[in-house]
Coordinates of C-alpha atoms in Angstrom, one line a residue:
Chain Q
M824 CA 3.8 27.4 23.8
V825 CA 2.6 29.6 21.0
K826 CA -0.5 28.4 19.1
S827 CA 0.2 26.9 15.7
H828 CA 0.2 29.3 12.8
H829 CA -3.0 28.2 11.0
L830 CA -5.0 25.8 13.1
A831 CA -4.3 27.9 16.3
I832 CA -3.8 24.8 18.5
E833 CA -1.2 23.9 21.1
P834 CA -0.1 20.7 22.8
G835 CA -2.9 19.3 24.9
D836 CA -5.6 20.6 22.5
V837 CA -5.9 17.4 20.5
G838 CA -5.8 13.7 21.0
R839 CA -3.6 11.3 19.1
F840 CA -6.6 10.2 17.0
V841 CA -7.9 12.9 14.6
I842 CA -10.7 12.7 12.1
L843 CA -10.2 14.9 9.1
P844 CA -13.2 16.2 7.2
G845 CA -12.7 18.7 4.4
D846 CA -15.6 20.9 5.3
P847 CA -15.3 23.0 8.5
G848 CA -19.1 22.9 8.8
R849 CA -19.0 19.1 9.3
C850 CA -16.8 19.2 12.4
K851 CA -19.6 19.8 14.9
V852 CA -21.7 16.8 13.6
I853 CA -18.6 14.5 13.8
A854 CA -17.8 15.8 17.3
S855 CA -21.3 15.0 18.5
H856 CA -20.2 11.3 18.3
F857 CA -17.5 12.0 20.9
D858 CA -18.0 12.0 24.7
N859 CA -17.9 15.6 26.1
P860 CA -16.9 17.4 22.8
K861 CA -15.5 20.9 23.1
K862 CA -14.6 23.3 20.3
N863 CA -11.1 24.5 21.0
A864 CA -10.0 26.4 17.9
E865 CA -11.3 28.1 14.8
N866 CA -9.2 30.0 12.2
R867 CA -9.5 30.3 8.4
E868 CA -10.9 26.9 7.1
Y869 CA -9.6 25.1 10.2
V870 CA -12.1 24.1 13.0
T871 CA -11.1 21.8 15.8
Y872 CA -13.2 19.9 18.4
T873 CA -11.8 17.5 21.0
G874 CA -13.7 15.0 23.1
S875 CA -13.2 11.3 23.9
I876 CA -13.9 7.8 22.7
L877 CA -13.5 4.9 25.2
N878 CA -11.8 7.5 27.5
E879 CA -9.2 8.3 24.9
P880 CA -8.9 11.9 23.7
V881 CA -10.1 12.2 20.1
S882 CA -10.3 15.2 17.8
V883 CA -11.8 16.4 14.6
S884 CA -10.1 19.1 12.5
S885 CA -11.2 20.3 9.1
T886 CA -8.6 20.5 6.3
G887 CA -10.4 22.7 3.9
I888 CA -10.5 21.6 0.2
G889 CA -7.4 20.3 -1.4
N890 CA -4.0 18.9 -0.7
P891 CA -2.2 22.3 0.1
S892 CA -4.5 23.2 3.0
A893 CA -4.7 19.6 4.2
A894 CA -0.8 19.4 4.4
I895 CA -0.8 22.4 6.7
A896 CA -3.5 20.8 8.9
I897 CA -1.7 17.5 9.2
E898 CA 1.7 19.1 9.8
E899 CA 0.3 21.3 12.6
L900 CA -1.7 18.4 14.2
R901 CA 1.4 16.2 14.1
A902 CA 3.5 18.9 15.8
V903 CA 1.1 18.9 18.8
G904 CA 1.1 15.1 19.2
A905 CA -1.5 13.6 16.8
D906 CA -0.3 10.3 15.2
T907 CA -3.4 8.6 13.8
F908 CA -5.6 10.2 11.1
I909 CA -8.7 9.2 9.4
R910 CA -10.0 11.4 6.6
V911 CA -13.8 11.4 6.2
G912 CA -15.2 13.0 3.1
T913 CA -17.1 12.8 -0.1
S914 CA -16.0 11.5 -3.5
G915 CA -17.1 10.6 -6.9
G916 CA -17.4 6.9 -7.8
M917 CA -15.3 5.7 -10.8
Q918 CA -16.3 2.1 -11.3
P919 CA -19.6 0.9 -12.8
N920 CA -20.6 -1.0 -9.7
Q921 CA -20.5 2.0 -7.4
I922 CA -23.7 3.6 -6.5
P923 CA -24.3 6.9 -4.6
G924 CA -24.5 6.1 -0.9
D925 CA -21.8 3.4 -1.0
L926 CA -18.6 3.9 1.0
A927 CA -15.0 3.9 -0.3
I928 CA -12.2 2.8 1.9
I929 CA -9.0 4.1 0.4
T930 CA -5.9 1.8 0.3
G931 CA -3.7 4.1 -1.8
S932 CA -4.0 7.3 -3.8
I933 CA -3.0 8.5 -7.2
R934 CA -0.8 11.5 -6.6
D935 CA -2.4 13.8 -9.2
E936 CA -1.6 16.9 -7.2
G937 CA 1.2 19.2 -6.5
T938 CA 1.7 19.2 -2.8
S939 CA 3.1 15.7 -2.1
K940 CA 5.9 16.3 -4.6
H941 CA 7.3 18.9 -2.2
Y942 CA 7.9 15.9 0.2
L943 CA 8.6 12.8 -1.9
P944 CA 9.6 12.1 -5.6
I945 CA 6.5 11.2 -7.6
E946 CA 7.5 7.5 -8.0
F947 CA 6.8 6.9 -4.2
P948 CA 3.5 5.2 -3.6
A949 CA 0.8 6.9 -1.3
V950 CA -0.4 4.0 0.8
A951 CA -2.8 3.8 3.8
N952 CA -1.7 2.2 7.0
I953 CA -2.7 -1.5 7.0
D954 CA -4.2 -1.4 10.6
V955 CA -6.3 1.6 9.8
V956 CA -7.6 0.0 6.6
I957 CA -8.5 -3.2 8.4
A958 CA -10.2 -1.3 11.2
L959 CA -12.3 0.7 8.7
R960 CA -13.2 -2.5 6.8
E961 CA -14.2 -4.3 9.9
A962 CA -16.2 -1.2 11.1
A963 CA -18.1 -0.9 7.8
E964 CA -18.8 -4.7 7.8
T965 CA -20.1 -4.5 11.4
L966 CA -22.4 -1.6 10.6
G967 CA -23.6 -3.3 7.4
Y968 CA -22.6 -0.7 4.8
N969 CA -21.9 -1.4 1.1
T970 CA -18.2 -0.8 0.8
H971 CA -15.5 -0.7 -1.9
L972 CA -11.8 -1.0 -1.1
G973 CA -9.2 0.5 -3.4
I974 CA -7.3 3.4 -4.9
S975 CA -8.5 7.0 -4.9
H976 CA -7.8 9.6 -7.5
S977 CA -6.5 12.6 -5.5
K978 CA -6.5 15.7 -7.6
D979 CA -6.0 19.5 -7.3
S980 CA -8.8 20.6 -9.7
Y981 CA -12.4 19.9 -8.9
F982 CA -13.8 21.3 -12.2
G983 CA -11.0 19.5 -14.1
Q984 CA -12.7 16.3 -13.1
M985 CA -16.4 17.5 -13.3
A986 CA -16.1 19.4 -16.6
P987 CA -12.8 18.3 -18.3
E988 CA -14.1 19.2 -21.7
R989 CA -14.0 22.9 -21.0
M990 CA -10.4 22.9 -19.9
P991 CA -7.6 23.9 -22.3
V992 CA -5.9 20.6 -21.4
A993 CA -9.1 18.6 -22.0
N994 CA -7.4 15.7 -24.0
F995 CA -4.7 15.3 -21.3
L996 CA -7.4 15.2 -18.5
E997 CA -9.7 12.7 -20.4
E998 CA -6.9 10.4 -21.4
R999 CA -5.6 10.2 -17.8
W1000 CA -9.1 9.7 -16.4
K1001 CA -9.4 6.7 -18.7
A1002 CA -6.1 5.2 -17.4
W1003 CA -7.2 5.7 -13.7
V1004 CA -10.5 3.9 -14.3
Q1005 CA -8.7 1.1 -16.2
G1006 CA -6.3 0.8 -13.3
G1007 CA -9.2 0.2 -11.0
A1008 CA -9.4 3.5 -9.1
I1009 CA -12.6 3.6 -7.1
C1010 CA -13.2 7.2 -6.2
A1011 CA -12.1 10.8 -6.9
E1012 CA -11.4 13.2 -4.1
M1013 CA -8.9 15.9 -3.2
E1014 CA -7.0 15.3 0.1
S1015 CA -5.9 11.6 0.5
A1016 CA -2.7 11.7 -1.5
I1017 CA -1.1 14.2 0.9
L1018 CA -2.5 12.4 4.0
L1019 CA -1.0 9.1 2.9
S1020 CA 2.3 10.7 1.8
L1021 CA 2.8 12.5 5.1
G1022 CA 1.9 9.2 6.8
A1023 CA 5.0 7.7 5.1
V1024 CA 7.3 10.7 5.9
Y1025 CA 6.3 11.0 9.5
R1026 CA 5.4 7.3 10.2
L1027 CA 1.8 8.2 11.1
R1028 CA -1.1 5.8 10.9
V1029 CA -3.3 7.2 8.2
G1030 CA -6.5 6.1 6.4
S1031 CA -9.4 7.5 4.5
I1032 CA -13.1 6.8 4.1
T1033 CA -15.4 8.6 1.7
L1034 CA -19.0 8.6 0.8
I1035 CA -19.5 7.9 -2.9
A1036 CA -21.7 11.0 -3.5
M1037 CA -22.2 10.3 -7.2
N1038 CA -20.9 8.1 -10.0
Q1039 CA -18.9 10.2 -12.5
D1040 CA -19.8 8.0 -15.5
K1041 CA -23.4 7.3 -14.4
P1042 CA -25.0 10.7 -13.5
E1043 CA -28.5 9.1 -13.9
L1044 CA -27.9 7.4 -10.5
G1045 CA -28.3 10.7 -8.8
I1046 CA -26.5 12.2 -5.8
S1047 CA -26.2 11.1 -2.1
T1048 CA -25.4 13.7 0.5
D1049 CA -25.7 11.4 3.5
T1050 CA -22.3 11.4 5.2
A1051 CA -23.5 9.7 8.4
P1052 CA -22.4 6.2 7.4
A1053 CA -18.9 7.3 6.6
I1054 CA -18.7 9.2 9.9
K1055 CA -20.1 6.3 11.9
T1056 CA -17.6 4.0 10.3
A1057 CA -14.7 6.2 11.1
I1058 CA -15.9 6.5 14.8
K1059 CA -16.2 2.7 15.0
A1060 CA -12.8 2.2 13.4
I1061 CA -11.2 4.5 16.0
E1062 CA -12.9 2.4 18.8
L1063 CA -11.3 -0.7 17.2
L1064 CA -7.9 1.0 16.9
I1065 CA -8.0 2.1 20.6
Q1066 CA -8.8 -1.5 21.6
L1067 CA -6.0 -2.8 19.3
D1068 CA -3.5 -0.4 20.9
R1069 CA -4.6 -1.4 24.4
K1070 CA -4.3 -5.1 23.6
N1071 CA -0.8 -4.6 22.1
E1072 CA 0.3 -2.5 25.0
E1073 CA -0.9 -5.2 27.4
E1074 CA 1.0 -7.9 25.5
R1075 CA 4.1 -5.8 25.5
M1076 CA 3.8 -5.2 29.3
N1077 CA 3.3 -9.0 29.9
A1078 CA 6.3 -9.8 27.7
T1079 CA 8.5 -7.4 29.7
R1080 CA 7.2 -8.8 33.0
N1081 CA 8.0 -12.3 31.9
Chain G
M195 CA -7.4 -20.3 -27.4
L196 CA -3.8 -19.5 -27.2
Q197 CA -1.7 -22.6 -28.0
E198 CA 1.4 -21.7 -26.0
T199 CA 2.7 -18.5 -24.5
E200 CA 5.5 -16.8 -26.5
H201 CA 8.2 -16.5 -23.8
T202 CA 7.2 -18.6 -20.9
K203 CA 6.1 -21.5 -23.1
L204 CA 3.0 -22.4 -21.1
K205 CA -0.5 -23.7 -21.9
A206 CA -3.6 -23.1 -19.9
D207 CA -3.6 -26.3 -17.8
D208 CA 0.2 -26.0 -17.0
I209 CA -0.2 -23.6 -14.0
G210 CA -2.4 -22.9 -11.0
R211 CA -4.1 -19.6 -10.2
Y212 CA -1.5 -19.1 -7.5
V213 CA 2.0 -18.3 -8.7
L214 CA 5.2 -17.6 -6.8
L215 CA 7.5 -15.3 -8.7
P216 CA 11.3 -15.4 -7.9
G217 CA 13.7 -13.6 -10.1
D218 CA 16.3 -16.3 -10.4
P219 CA 15.4 -19.4 -12.6
G220 CA 17.8 -21.4 -10.5
R221 CA 15.7 -20.9 -7.4
C222 CA 12.5 -22.4 -8.8
E223 CA 13.4 -26.0 -8.0
K224 CA 14.1 -25.1 -4.3
I225 CA 10.8 -23.3 -4.0
A226 CA 8.8 -26.1 -5.8
A227 CA 10.2 -28.5 -3.2
Y228 CA 7.7 -27.0 -0.8
F229 CA 4.8 -28.0 -3.0
D230 CA 3.1 -31.4 -3.0
D231 CA 3.9 -33.4 -6.2
P232 CA 6.0 -30.7 -7.9
K233 CA 6.7 -31.2 -11.6
H234 CA 8.9 -29.3 -13.9
I235 CA 6.7 -27.8 -16.7
A236 CA 8.8 -25.6 -18.9
Q237 CA 12.0 -23.7 -19.4
N238 CA 12.8 -21.0 -22.0
R239 CA 15.1 -18.0 -21.7
E240 CA 15.0 -16.8 -18.0
Y241 CA 11.5 -18.3 -17.5
N242 CA 11.5 -21.6 -15.5
T243 CA 8.2 -23.1 -14.4
Y244 CA 7.2 -25.8 -11.9
T245 CA 3.7 -26.7 -10.8
G246 CA 2.5 -28.7 -7.8
T247 CA -0.2 -28.4 -5.1
L248 CA -0.8 -26.9 -1.7
L249 CA -3.8 -28.0 0.4
G250 CA -5.0 -29.7 -2.8
E251 CA -4.9 -26.5 -4.9
K252 CA -2.7 -26.1 -7.9
V253 CA 0.2 -23.7 -7.4
S254 CA 3.1 -22.8 -9.6
V255 CA 6.5 -21.1 -9.4
V256 CA 7.7 -19.1 -12.4
S257 CA 11.0 -17.1 -12.6
T258 CA 10.8 -13.6 -14.0
G259 CA 14.4 -12.9 -14.7
I260 CA 15.9 -9.7 -13.4
G261 CA 14.1 -6.5 -13.8
C262 CA 10.6 -5.1 -14.7
P263 CA 10.8 -5.6 -18.5
S264 CA 11.1 -9.4 -18.2
A265 CA 8.8 -9.5 -15.2
A266 CA 6.0 -7.7 -17.2
I267 CA 6.3 -10.4 -19.9
A268 CA 6.0 -13.2 -17.4
V269 CA 3.0 -11.7 -15.6
E270 CA 1.2 -10.8 -18.8
E271 CA 1.6 -14.4 -20.1
L272 CA 0.6 -15.9 -16.8
I273 CA -2.6 -13.8 -16.7
M274 CA -3.4 -14.9 -20.3
I275 CA -3.5 -18.5 -19.1
G276 CA -5.5 -18.0 -15.9
A277 CA -3.2 -17.0 -13.0
D278 CA -4.8 -14.5 -10.6
T279 CA -2.6 -14.4 -7.5
F280 CA 1.1 -13.5 -7.6
I281 CA 3.6 -13.5 -4.8
R282 CA 7.0 -12.0 -5.6
I283 CA 9.8 -13.7 -3.7
G284 CA 13.5 -13.0 -3.5
T285 CA 16.3 -11.1 -1.8
S286 CA 16.7 -7.4 -1.2
G287 CA 18.6 -4.7 0.7
G288 CA 17.1 -3.7 4.1
M289 CA 16.8 0.1 4.1
Q290 CA 15.9 1.0 7.7
P291 CA 18.3 1.0 10.7
E292 CA 16.0 -1.3 12.7
I293 CA 16.0 -4.0 10.1
R294 CA 18.3 -6.9 10.8
T295 CA 19.8 -9.2 8.1
G296 CA 17.5 -12.1 7.8
D297 CA 14.3 -10.2 8.6
V298 CA 11.6 -10.6 6.0
A299 CA 9.8 -7.8 4.1
V300 CA 6.1 -8.1 3.6
V301 CA 5.8 -5.7 0.7
N302 CA 2.6 -3.6 0.6
S303 CA 3.6 -1.2 -2.2
A304 CA 6.4 -0.2 -4.5
I305 CA 8.2 2.9 -5.6
R306 CA 8.0 3.0 -9.4
D307 CA 11.6 3.8 -10.0
E308 CA 11.7 2.0 -13.3
G309 CA 10.7 2.4 -17.0
T310 CA 8.2 -0.5 -17.6
T311 CA 5.1 0.6 -15.8
L312 CA 5.1 4.0 -17.6
H313 CA 4.1 2.0 -20.7
Y314 CA 0.9 1.1 -18.7
M315 CA 0.0 3.9 -16.3
P316 CA 0.9 7.5 -15.7
I317 CA 3.5 7.8 -12.9
E318 CA 1.1 9.3 -10.3
F319 CA -0.7 6.0 -10.0
P320 CA 0.4 4.0 -6.9
A321 CA 1.8 0.5 -7.2
I322 CA 0.0 -1.3 -4.4
A323 CA -0.2 -4.9 -3.2
D324 CA -3.6 -6.6 -2.6
L325 CA -4.7 -6.1 1.0
D326 CA -5.7 -9.8 1.6
V327 CA -2.4 -11.0 0.2
V328 CA -0.5 -8.7 2.5
L329 CA -2.5 -9.8 5.5
A330 CA -2.0 -13.5 4.6
M331 CA 1.8 -13.0 4.2
R332 CA 1.9 -11.1 7.5
E333 CA 0.0 -14.0 9.1
G334 CA 2.5 -16.5 7.6
A335 CA 5.5 -14.6 9.1
K336 CA 3.7 -14.4 12.5
K337 CA 2.9 -18.1 12.5
L338 CA 6.5 -19.0 11.8
G339 CA 7.9 -16.5 14.3
I340 CA 10.1 -14.9 11.6
P341 CA 10.8 -11.2 12.2
Y342 CA 9.0 -9.1 9.5
H343 CA 8.4 -5.6 8.5
V344 CA 5.4 -4.3 6.4
G345 CA 6.1 -1.5 4.0
P346 CA 7.1 -0.2 0.5
T347 CA 9.9 -1.5 -1.6
Q348 CA 12.0 0.5 -4.1
S349 CA 11.6 -1.2 -7.5
K350 CA 14.5 0.1 -9.6
D351 CA 16.0 -0.7 -13.1
S352 CA 19.7 -0.3 -12.2
F353 CA 21.3 -2.7 -9.7
F354 CA 24.6 -1.0 -9.7
G355 CA 22.9 2.4 -9.5
E356 CA 21.8 1.3 -6.0
I357 CA 25.0 -0.5 -5.0
E358 CA 27.6 1.9 -6.4
P359 CA 25.8 5.2 -7.1
D360 CA 29.0 7.2 -6.7
R361 CA 30.4 6.0 -10.0
M362 CA 27.3 6.9 -12.0
P363 CA 27.2 10.2 -14.1
V364 CA 23.9 10.9 -12.3
D365 CA 25.3 10.2 -8.8
S366 CA 23.9 13.2 -7.0
R367 CA 20.4 12.5 -8.3
L368 CA 20.7 8.8 -7.2
N369 CA 21.9 9.7 -3.8
Q370 CA 19.4 12.4 -3.2
R371 CA 16.5 10.2 -4.2
W372 CA 17.8 7.3 -2.1
K373 CA 17.7 9.7 0.9
A374 CA 14.0 10.5 0.1
W375 CA 13.1 6.8 -0.2
T376 CA 14.7 6.1 3.2
A377 CA 13.0 9.1 4.8
G378 CA 9.7 7.9 3.4
G379 CA 10.0 4.6 5.3
T380 CA 10.9 2.3 2.4
I381 CA 12.0 -1.0 3.8
C382 CA 13.7 -2.7 1.0
S383 CA 15.1 -2.4 -2.5
E384 CA 14.6 -4.9 -5.4
M385 CA 13.8 -4.8 -9.1
E386 CA 10.4 -6.3 -10.0
A387 CA 7.6 -5.6 -7.5
S388 CA 6.2 -2.4 -9.0
T389 CA 5.5 -4.0 -12.3
I390 CA 3.8 -7.0 -10.8
F391 CA 1.6 -4.7 -8.7
I392 CA 0.7 -2.3 -11.5
L393 CA -0.2 -5.1 -13.9
S394 CA -2.3 -6.7 -11.2
S395 CA -4.3 -3.5 -10.6
I396 CA -5.0 -3.2 -14.3
H397 CA -6.1 -6.8 -14.7
R398 CA -7.9 -6.9 -11.3
K399 CA -5.6 -9.6 -10.0
R400 CA -4.0 -10.0 -6.5
A401 CA -0.4 -9.5 -5.8
G402 CA 2.0 -9.3 -2.9
G403 CA 5.7 -9.9 -2.1
V404 CA 7.9 -11.5 0.5
M405 CA 11.6 -10.5 0.4
L406 CA 14.6 -11.6 2.4
M407 CA 16.5 -8.5 3.5
G408 CA 20.2 -8.0 4.0
S409 CA 20.8 -5.0 6.2
L410 CA 22.5 -2.0 4.7
F411 CA 23.3 -0.7 8.2
E412 CA 24.8 -3.7 10.0
K413 CA 28.6 -3.7 10.3
T414 CA 30.5 -6.1 8.1
P415 CA 31.3 -9.3 10.0
E416 CA 35.0 -9.5 11.2
T417 CA 35.3 -12.8 13.1
P418 CA 34.5 -16.2 11.6
E419 CA 31.7 -16.5 14.2
E420 CA 30.1 -13.2 13.1
F421 CA 30.5 -14.3 9.5
A422 CA 28.8 -17.6 10.2
D423 CA 26.0 -15.9 12.1
L424 CA 25.3 -13.5 9.2
K425 CA 25.3 -16.4 6.7
A426 CA 22.8 -18.3 8.9
R427 CA 20.4 -15.4 9.0
F428 CA 20.7 -14.5 5.3
D429 CA 18.8 -17.7 4.4
I430 CA 16.5 -17.7 1.4
S431 CA 14.4 -20.4 2.9
R432 CA 13.0 -17.8 5.3
P433 CA 10.9 -15.8 2.7
I434 CA 10.1 -19.0 0.9
Q435 CA 8.6 -20.5 4.1
V436 CA 6.7 -17.3 4.8
A437 CA 5.3 -17.2 1.3
I438 CA 4.3 -20.8 1.4
E439 CA 2.6 -20.4 4.9
G440 CA 1.0 -17.2 3.7
L441 CA -0.3 -18.8 0.5
K442 CA -1.9 -21.6 2.6
V443 CA -3.7 -18.9 4.7
L444 CA -4.9 -17.4 1.4
I445 CA -6.0 -20.7 -0.1
Q446 CA -8.0 -21.6 3.0
Q447 CA -9.8 -18.2 2.9
D448 CA -10.5 -18.7 -0.8
L449 CA -11.9 -22.2 -0.2
Q450 CA -14.1 -20.8 2.6
N451 CA -15.4 -18.0 0.4
R452 CA -16.0 -20.3 -2.6

């Protein structure tokens, strides 16, 4: 089997569970939570490590920034057998009660990007898998983190969000931002819309957890760079999903036996 | 304080915080029969209202009429007088081959294939059900042993555009988009959920939906026995029972968290 075009991986290189950070530099830290982590590929912005959790192969692969490169990563990971994805990243808080250091568990995404339209018409909702969302929520509760559950704004332009006033389409950006906030969106980031859309197309289990690094409308609250809580929550959620899968498998076997 | 809502003809004390939303005004009485002490409250245009109790909590059923425009009016007016939890209930087409006629859809999101929600939110924003409502409805279906599927619904404005696309001037567009909805894992097609979900996001209310599905794949019954079997399965009391059971789960949770 030839290695995949961009991630340079082949069947056997990754587990069915994959954690997806944006930053390739974050893969090693995430892999350190696995048993026996090994780096098995690096090409462009894509770094991949595989190890195990509860004796189940688990991988981490970076997506790079943005939906276009994330789509490539998810496509190539799926092609070699991965079926459960948890994005771990950073985001900007959008509601007044969100303070830097809080976590956001994403239930759905605003498709304010170009990539997912190459798969599904824009009216289709980008939604996280319910079992992944519950696992993330339970993991964050167990670990005692302050968590918000809701919709993310998934966009293609970082500076269009951070400095809309200097864009030629400033009015358009500002008016839409107001609508997203009023609709209850909890955080702004750049990869979840495509992850959740590909989850629908390929029937993958997908979810997303981000650190709220800052609050867009309250810069005075400062910035948090501590991604450890989001990483620990994702690891714990994968443990819960592995246990859930084993329980379901056992029930299925018992049902067939009877 | 508002004397009486313009279309639904309701006052603040007339309804509970929990509201079931069928499309058909003629179905309200049947649904209300599952409440304790149901009373007919109001009827105007396509809006028919009954209120009773479940586990001692006030609950109502209000018909929305067909389509997002009239559903938006119902939800807006119900929110004005204090409703905060909405369960859409009704019949729909089952869009995946594994769905059998009589299975129930626990709707977690909606395709915004309609015109109403664009008056509220840019199209990129996802129409998503509340997680706790979805979990409660799933629990209701599990408790009753009624086969269920969790997933998105296609909320559309044209009934005959779905049923008879080939006779529409825009037939190729309708057929192509239908193929995309199916490929994306859409489980059912109906006409009101997207608006109920979007309005609930904007007003920070909770919404979900339970739909009876008629398979679009099963072969047409030929013998009287097959016809009787199909008729027995396509029973509107199934989603009503799931919604009532799910609502009880939700009410118990709310009472515990109070």
